[in-house]
mmCIF file of C-alpha atoms in Angstrom:
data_model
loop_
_atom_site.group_PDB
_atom_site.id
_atom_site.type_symbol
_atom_site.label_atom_id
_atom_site.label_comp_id
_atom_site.label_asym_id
_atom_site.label_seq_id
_atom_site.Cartn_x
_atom_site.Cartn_y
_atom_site.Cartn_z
ATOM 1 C CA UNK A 26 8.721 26.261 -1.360
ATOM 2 C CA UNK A 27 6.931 22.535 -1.236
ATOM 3 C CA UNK A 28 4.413 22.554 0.965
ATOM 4 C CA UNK A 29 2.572 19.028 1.510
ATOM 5 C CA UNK A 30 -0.360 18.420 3.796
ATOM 6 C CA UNK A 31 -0.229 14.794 5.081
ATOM 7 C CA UNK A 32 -3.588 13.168 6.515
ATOM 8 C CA UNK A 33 -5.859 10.287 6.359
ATOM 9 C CA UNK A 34 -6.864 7.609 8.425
ATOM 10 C CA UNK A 35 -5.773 7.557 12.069
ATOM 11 C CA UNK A 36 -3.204 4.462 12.319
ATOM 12 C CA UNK A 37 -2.577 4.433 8.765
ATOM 13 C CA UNK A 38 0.903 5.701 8.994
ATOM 14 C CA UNK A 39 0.802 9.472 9.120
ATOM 15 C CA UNK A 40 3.372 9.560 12.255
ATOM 16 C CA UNK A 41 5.467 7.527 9.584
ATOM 17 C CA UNK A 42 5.681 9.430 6.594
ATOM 18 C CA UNK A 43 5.602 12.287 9.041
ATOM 19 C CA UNK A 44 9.393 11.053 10.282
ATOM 20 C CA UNK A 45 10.647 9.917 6.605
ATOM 21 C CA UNK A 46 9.832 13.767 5.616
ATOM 22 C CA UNK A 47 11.571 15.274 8.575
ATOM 23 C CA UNK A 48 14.508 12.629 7.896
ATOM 24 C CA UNK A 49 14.216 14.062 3.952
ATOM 25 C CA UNK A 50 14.789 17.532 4.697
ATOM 26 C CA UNK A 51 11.017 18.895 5.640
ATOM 27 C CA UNK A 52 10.510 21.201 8.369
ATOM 28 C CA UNK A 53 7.063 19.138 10.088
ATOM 29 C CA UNK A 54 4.692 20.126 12.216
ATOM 30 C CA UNK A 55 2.330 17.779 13.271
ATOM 31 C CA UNK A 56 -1.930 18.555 14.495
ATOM 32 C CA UNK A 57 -1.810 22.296 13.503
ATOM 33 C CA UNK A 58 -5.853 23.146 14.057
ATOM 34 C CA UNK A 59 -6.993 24.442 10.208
ATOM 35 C CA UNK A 60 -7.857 27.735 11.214
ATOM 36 C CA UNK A 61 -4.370 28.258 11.793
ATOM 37 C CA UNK A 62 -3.394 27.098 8.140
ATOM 38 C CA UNK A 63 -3.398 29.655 6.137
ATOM 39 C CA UNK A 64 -1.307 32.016 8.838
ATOM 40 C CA UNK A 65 1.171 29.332 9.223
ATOM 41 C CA UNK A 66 1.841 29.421 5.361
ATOM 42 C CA UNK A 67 2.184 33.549 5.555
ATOM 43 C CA UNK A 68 4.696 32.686 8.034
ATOM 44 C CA UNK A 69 6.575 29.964 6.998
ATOM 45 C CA UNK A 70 6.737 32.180 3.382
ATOM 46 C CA UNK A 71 7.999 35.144 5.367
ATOM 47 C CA UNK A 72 10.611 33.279 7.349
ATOM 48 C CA UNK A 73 13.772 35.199 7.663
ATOM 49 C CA UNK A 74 15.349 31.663 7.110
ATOM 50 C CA UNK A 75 13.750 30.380 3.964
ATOM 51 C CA UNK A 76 12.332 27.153 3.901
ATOM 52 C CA UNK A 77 12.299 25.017 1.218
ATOM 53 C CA UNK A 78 9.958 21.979 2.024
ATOM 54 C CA UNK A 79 7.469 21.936 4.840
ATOM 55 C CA UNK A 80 5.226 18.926 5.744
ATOM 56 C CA UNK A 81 1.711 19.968 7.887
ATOM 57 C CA UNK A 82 -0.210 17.214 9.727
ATOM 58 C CA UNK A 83 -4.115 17.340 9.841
ATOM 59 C CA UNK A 84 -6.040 14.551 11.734
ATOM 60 C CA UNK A 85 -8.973 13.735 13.343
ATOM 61 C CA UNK A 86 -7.505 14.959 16.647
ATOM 62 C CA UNK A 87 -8.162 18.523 15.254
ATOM 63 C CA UNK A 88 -12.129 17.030 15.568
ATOM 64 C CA UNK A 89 -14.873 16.728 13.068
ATOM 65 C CA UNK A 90 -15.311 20.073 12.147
ATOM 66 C CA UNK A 91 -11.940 21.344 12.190
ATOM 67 C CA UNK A 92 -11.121 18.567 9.406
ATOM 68 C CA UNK A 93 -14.144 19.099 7.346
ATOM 69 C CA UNK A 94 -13.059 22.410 7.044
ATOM 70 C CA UNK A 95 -9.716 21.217 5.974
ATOM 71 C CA UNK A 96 -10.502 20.751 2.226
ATOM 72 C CA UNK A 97 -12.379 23.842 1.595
ATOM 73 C CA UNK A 98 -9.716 26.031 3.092
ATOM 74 C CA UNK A 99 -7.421 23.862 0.967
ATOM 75 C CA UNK A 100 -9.260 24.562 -1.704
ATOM 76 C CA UNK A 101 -9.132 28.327 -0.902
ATOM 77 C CA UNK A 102 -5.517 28.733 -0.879
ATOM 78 C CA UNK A 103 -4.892 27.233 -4.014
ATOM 79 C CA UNK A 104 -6.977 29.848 -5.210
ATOM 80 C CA UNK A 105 -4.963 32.485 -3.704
ATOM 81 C CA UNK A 106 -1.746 30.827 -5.628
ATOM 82 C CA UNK A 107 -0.257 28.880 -3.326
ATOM 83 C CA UNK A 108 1.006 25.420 -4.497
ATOM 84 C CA UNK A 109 0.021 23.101 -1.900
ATOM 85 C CA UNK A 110 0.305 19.271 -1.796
ATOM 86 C CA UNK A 111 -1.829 16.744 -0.429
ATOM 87 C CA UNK A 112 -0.480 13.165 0.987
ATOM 88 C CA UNK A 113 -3.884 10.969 1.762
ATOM 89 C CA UNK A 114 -2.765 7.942 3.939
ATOM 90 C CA UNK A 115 -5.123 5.031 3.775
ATOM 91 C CA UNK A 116 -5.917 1.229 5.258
ATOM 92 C CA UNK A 117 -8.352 -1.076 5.322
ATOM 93 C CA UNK A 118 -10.362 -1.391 8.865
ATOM 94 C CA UNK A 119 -9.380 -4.639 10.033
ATOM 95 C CA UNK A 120 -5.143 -3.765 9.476
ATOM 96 C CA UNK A 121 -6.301 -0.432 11.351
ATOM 97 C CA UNK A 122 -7.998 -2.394 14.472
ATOM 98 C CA UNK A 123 -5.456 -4.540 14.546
ATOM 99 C CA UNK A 124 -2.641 -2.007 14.814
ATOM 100 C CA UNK A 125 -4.360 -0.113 17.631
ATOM 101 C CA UNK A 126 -4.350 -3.319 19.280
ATOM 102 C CA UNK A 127 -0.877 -4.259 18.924
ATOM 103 C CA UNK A 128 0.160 -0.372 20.510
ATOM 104 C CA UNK A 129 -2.644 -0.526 22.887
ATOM 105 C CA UNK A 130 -3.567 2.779 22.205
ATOM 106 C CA UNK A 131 -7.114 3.670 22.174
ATOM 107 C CA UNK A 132 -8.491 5.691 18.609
ATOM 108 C CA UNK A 133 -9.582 9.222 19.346
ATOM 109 C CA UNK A 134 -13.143 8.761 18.181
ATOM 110 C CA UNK A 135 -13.657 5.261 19.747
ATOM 111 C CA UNK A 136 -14.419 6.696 23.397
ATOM 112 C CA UNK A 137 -14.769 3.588 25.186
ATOM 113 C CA UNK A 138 -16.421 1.549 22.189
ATOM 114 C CA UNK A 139 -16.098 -0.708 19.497
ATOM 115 C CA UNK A 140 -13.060 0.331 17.194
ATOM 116 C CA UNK A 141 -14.157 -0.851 14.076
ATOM 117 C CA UNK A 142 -16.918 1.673 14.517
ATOM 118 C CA UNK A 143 -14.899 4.352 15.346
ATOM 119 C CA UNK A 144 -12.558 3.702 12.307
ATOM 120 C CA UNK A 145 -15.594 3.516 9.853
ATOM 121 C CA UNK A 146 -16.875 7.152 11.389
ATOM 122 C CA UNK A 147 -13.809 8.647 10.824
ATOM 123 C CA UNK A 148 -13.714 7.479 7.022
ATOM 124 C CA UNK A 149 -16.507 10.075 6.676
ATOM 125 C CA UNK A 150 -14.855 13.024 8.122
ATOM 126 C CA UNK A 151 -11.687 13.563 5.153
ATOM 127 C CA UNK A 152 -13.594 12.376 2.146
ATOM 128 C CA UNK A 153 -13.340 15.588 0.352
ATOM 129 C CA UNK A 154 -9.782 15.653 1.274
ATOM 130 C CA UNK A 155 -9.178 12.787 -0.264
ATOM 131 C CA UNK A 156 -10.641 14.231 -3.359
ATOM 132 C CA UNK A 157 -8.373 16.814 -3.344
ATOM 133 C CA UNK A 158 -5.460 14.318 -2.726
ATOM 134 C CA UNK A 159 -2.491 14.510 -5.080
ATOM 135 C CA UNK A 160 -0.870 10.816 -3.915
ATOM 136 C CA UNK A 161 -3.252 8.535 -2.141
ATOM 137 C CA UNK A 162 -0.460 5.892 -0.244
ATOM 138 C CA UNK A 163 -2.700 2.562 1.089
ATOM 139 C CA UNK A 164 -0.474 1.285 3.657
ATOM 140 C CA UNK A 165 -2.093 -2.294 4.346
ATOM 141 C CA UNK A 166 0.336 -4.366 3.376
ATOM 142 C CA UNK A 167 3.352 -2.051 2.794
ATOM 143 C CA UNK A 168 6.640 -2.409 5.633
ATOM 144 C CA UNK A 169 7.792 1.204 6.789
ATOM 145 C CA UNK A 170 10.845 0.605 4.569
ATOM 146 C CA UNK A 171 8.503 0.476 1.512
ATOM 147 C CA UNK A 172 6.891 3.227 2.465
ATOM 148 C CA UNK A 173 9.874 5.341 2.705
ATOM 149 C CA UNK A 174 10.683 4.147 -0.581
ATOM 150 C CA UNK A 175 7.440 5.010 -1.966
ATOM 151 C CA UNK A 176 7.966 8.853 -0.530
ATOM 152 C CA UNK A 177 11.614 9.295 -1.463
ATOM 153 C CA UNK A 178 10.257 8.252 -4.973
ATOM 154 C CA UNK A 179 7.738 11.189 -4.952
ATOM 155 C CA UNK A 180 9.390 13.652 -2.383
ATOM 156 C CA UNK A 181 13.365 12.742 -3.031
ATOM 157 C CA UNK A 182 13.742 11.508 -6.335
ATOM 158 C CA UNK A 183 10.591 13.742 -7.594
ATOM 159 C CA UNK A 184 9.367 11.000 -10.231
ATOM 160 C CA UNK A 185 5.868 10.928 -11.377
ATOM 161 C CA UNK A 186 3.352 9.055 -9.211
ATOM 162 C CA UNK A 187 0.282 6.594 -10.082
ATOM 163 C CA UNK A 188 -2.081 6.467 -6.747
ATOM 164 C CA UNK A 189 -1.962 2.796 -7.500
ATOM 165 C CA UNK A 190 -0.084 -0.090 -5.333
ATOM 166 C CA UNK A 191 -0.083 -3.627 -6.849
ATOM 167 C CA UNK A 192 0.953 -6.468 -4.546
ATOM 168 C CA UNK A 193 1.535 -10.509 -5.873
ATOM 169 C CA UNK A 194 0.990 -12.505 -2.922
ATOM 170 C CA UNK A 195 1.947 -16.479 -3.133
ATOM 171 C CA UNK A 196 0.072 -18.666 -0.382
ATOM 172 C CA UNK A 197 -0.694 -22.449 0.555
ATOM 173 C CA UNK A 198 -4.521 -23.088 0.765
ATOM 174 C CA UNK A 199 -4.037 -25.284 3.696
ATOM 175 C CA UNK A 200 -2.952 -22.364 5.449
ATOM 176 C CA UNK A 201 -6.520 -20.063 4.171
ATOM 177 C CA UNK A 202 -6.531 -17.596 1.955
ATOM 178 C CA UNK A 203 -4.799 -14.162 2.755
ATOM 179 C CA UNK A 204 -7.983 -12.090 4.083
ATOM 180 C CA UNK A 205 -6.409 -9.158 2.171
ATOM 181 C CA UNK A 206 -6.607 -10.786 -1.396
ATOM 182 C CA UNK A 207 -8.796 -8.969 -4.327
ATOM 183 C CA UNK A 208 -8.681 -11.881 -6.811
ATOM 184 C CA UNK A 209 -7.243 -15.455 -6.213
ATOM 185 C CA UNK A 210 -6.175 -17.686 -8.329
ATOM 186 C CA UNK A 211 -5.714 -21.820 -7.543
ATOM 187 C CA UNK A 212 -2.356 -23.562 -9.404
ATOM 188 C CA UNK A 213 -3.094 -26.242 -8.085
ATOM 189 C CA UNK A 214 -3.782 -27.942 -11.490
ATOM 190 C CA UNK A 215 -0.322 -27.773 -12.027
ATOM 191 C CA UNK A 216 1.663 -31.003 -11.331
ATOM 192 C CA UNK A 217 3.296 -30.819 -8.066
ATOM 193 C CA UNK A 218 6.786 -30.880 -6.946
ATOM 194 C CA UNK A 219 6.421 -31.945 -3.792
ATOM 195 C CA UNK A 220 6.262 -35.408 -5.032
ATOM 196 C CA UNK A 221 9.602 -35.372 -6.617
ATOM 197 C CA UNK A 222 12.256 -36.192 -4.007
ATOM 198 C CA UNK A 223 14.750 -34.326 -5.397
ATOM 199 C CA UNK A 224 12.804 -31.400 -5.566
ATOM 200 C CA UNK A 225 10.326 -31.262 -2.745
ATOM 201 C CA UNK A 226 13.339 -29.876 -0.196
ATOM 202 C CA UNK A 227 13.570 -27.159 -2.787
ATOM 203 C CA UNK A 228 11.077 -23.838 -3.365
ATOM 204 C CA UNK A 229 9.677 -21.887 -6.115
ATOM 205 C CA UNK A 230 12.667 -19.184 -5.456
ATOM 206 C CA UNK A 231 14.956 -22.069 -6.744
ATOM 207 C CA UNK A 232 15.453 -22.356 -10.152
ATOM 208 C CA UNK A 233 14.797 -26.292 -10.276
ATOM 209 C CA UNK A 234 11.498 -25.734 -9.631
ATOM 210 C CA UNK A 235 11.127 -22.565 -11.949
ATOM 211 C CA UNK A 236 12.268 -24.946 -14.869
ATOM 212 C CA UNK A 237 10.418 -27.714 -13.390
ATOM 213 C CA UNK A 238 6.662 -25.956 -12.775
ATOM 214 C CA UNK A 239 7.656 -23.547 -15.962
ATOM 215 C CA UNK A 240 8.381 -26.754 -18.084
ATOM 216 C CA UNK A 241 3.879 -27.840 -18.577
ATOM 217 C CA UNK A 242 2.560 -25.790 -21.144
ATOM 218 C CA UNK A 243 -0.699 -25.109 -19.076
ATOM 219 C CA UNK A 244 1.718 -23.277 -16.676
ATOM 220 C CA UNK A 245 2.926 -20.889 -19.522
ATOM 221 C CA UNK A 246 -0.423 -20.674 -20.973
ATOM 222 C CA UNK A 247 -1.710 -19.515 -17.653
ATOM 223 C CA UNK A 248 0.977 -16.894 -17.049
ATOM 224 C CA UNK A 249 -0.158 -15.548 -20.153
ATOM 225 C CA UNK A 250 -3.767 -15.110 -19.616
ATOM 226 C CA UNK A 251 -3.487 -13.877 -16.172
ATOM 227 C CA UNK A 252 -0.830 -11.191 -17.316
ATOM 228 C CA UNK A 253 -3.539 -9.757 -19.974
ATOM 229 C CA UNK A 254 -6.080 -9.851 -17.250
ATOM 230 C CA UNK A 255 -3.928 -7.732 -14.677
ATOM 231 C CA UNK A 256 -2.643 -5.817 -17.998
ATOM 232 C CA UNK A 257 -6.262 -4.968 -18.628
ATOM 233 C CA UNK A 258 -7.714 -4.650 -15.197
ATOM 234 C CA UNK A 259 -5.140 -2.167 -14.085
ATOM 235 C CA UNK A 260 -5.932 0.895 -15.746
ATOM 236 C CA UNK A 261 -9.151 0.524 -15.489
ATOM 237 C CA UNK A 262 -9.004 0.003 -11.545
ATOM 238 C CA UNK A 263 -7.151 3.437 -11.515
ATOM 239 C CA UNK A 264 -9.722 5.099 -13.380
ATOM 240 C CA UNK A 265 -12.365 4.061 -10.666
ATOM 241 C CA UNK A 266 -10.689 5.263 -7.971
ATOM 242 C CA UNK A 267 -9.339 1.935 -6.575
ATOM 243 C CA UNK A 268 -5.495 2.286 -5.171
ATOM 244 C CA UNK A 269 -4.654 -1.173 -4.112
ATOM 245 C CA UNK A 270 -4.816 -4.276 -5.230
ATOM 246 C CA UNK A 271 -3.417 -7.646 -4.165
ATOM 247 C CA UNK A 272 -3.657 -10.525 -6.158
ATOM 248 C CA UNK A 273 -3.447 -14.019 -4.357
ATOM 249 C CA UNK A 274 -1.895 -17.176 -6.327
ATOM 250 C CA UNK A 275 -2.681 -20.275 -4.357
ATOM 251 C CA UNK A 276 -1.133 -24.318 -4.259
ATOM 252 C CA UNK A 277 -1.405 -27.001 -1.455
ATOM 253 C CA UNK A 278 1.528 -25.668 0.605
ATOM 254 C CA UNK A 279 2.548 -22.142 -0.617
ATOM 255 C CA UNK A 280 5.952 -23.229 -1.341
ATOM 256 C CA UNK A 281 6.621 -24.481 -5.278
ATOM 257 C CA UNK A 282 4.022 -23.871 -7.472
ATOM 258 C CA UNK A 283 2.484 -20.807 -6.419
ATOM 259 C CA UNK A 284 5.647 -19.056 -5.078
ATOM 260 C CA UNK A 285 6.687 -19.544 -8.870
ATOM 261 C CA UNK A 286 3.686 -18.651 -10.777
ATOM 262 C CA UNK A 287 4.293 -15.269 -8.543
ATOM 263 C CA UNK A 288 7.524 -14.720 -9.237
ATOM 264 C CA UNK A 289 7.202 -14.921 -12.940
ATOM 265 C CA UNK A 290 3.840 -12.721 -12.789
ATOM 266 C CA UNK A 291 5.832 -9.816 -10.982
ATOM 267 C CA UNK A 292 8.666 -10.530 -13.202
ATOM 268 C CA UNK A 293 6.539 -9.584 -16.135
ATOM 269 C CA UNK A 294 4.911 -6.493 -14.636
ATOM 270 C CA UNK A 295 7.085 -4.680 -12.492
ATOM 271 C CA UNK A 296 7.877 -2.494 -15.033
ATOM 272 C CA UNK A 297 4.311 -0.897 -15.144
ATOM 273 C CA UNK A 298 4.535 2.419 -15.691
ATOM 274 C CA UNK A 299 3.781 4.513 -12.509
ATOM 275 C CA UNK A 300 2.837 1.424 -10.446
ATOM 276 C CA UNK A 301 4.243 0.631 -7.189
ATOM 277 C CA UNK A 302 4.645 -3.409 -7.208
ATOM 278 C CA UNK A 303 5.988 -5.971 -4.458
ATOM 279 C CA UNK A 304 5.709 -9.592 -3.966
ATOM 280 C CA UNK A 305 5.239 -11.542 -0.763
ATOM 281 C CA UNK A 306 5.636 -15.312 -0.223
ATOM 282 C CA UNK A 307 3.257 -15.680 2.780
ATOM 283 C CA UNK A 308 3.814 -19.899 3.459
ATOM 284 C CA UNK A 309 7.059 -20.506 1.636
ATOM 285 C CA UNK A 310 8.786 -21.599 4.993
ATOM 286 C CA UNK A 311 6.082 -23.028 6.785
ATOM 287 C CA UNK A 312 6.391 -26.915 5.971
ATOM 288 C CA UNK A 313 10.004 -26.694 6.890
ATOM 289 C CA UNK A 314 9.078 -24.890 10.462
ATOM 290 C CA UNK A 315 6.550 -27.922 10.732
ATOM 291 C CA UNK A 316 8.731 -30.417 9.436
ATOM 292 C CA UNK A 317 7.138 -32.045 7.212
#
């Protein structure tokens, strides 16, 4: 039997995964309080109808103590023999505040006050779960399709997984600079297309501009340097813990230069071993909403 434990951070998507495991197969059950854990795995063991995957949700709603004692229960069991799982869902505080805004629901430690607060105390409470974690899924910028892709991968398709999520984000400055963004980088040396009439209708998704931009030597020679930085700095990010990053390649508009500086970077490293990897083109359609 595969038994996975899903928690994490309330709003971070544990409802989610919750729902892509039940649609997989699992037989879920959501809030179980932990002194009920190791009973429920006797039982679901001893089931006359054998089950072959079963997903457990632990939250905060259990309360602080019940989900301290999560991990060394956890830990317990393993002991014991049994082969249990651990899913850690994670975002950062501002994506979390903002998505208990959007559902107007209220978090279960804020009580009346400030939600950042509330988020930041409950970071606290599953540390040594997360410790324990076996896949450690930071859901910040990922779309529920991506995340079900992300758990079919590990759950379906059973393939080796790297706690690790690498995101290429292309942007216009004149828009800011995505607030997510671990390292940004500015093309805007690069000569622009905007001033070529034929091309300035056109974006860095069309190959005119890929030959175009591609064509300067400083744009190869960049491509090259940053691809041994991320080649470098991504090991070494997993080895300190770190299981996101999103990198941030900037131009005036977000629509030539830096939409194809992006493409070619995850071009050249979406084949990273173990990696999860997606691109986004945050301001690629702006001008043309604006008209300009």
């Amino acid at each position: 039997m595969r038994f996975v434990i899903v928690t994490g951070m309330s709003g971070a998507g544990k409802s989610s995964a919750m729902k892509i495991l039940e649609d997989d197969g699992f037989f879920c059950v959501d809030n179980l309080p932990v002194s009920l854990l190791a009973t429920f795995i006797e039982l679901t063991e001893g089931s006359s109808e054998p089950l072959e995957r079963v997903a457990l949700g632990l939250d905060i709603r259990a309360g602080h103590n019940s989900l301290a004692e999560a991990a060394p229960v956890i830990k317990s069991l393993k002991k014991e023999g049994y082969t249990l799982e651990i899913l850690f869902m994670e975002a950062k505080t501002k994506v979390l505040v903002k998505r208990y805004k959007e559902t107007r629901r209220m978090h279960p430690l804020a009580k009346g006050g400030r939600m950042a607060a509330a988020i930041e105390e409950e970071r606290e409470c599953p540390k040594d779960l997360k410790k324990q974690a076996d896949y450690i899924i930071d859901t910040t910028t990922l779309l529920i399709r991506e995340l079900k892709q992300e758990l079919d991968r590990i759950f379906v398709q059973n393939e080796d997984f790297c706690n690790f999520y690498l995101t290429f984000v292309s942007f216009g400055f004149k828009y800011g600079i995505p607030a997510d963004a671990d390292l940004v980088f500015d093309v805007r040396f690069l000569p622009n297309p905007y001033y070529v009439s034929e091309l300035k209708p056109l974006t860095g998704n069309d190959k005119a501009i890929q030959d175009y931009v591609m064509g300067f030597k400083a744009a190869r020679d960049f491509l090259d340097k940053i691809t041994d930085l991320v080649a470098f700095l991504l090991p070494n990010y997993v080895q300190e813990g770190k299981n996101s990053l999103v990198i941030a390649i900037g131009c005036t508009g977000g629509k030539h230069r830096s939409v194809t500086l992006a493409n070619e970077l995850y071009d050249r490293l979406k084949e990273c071993s173990g990696y999860g990897i997606k691109i986004e083109h945050r301001d690629i359609g702006k001008d043309a909403l604006r008209g300009k």
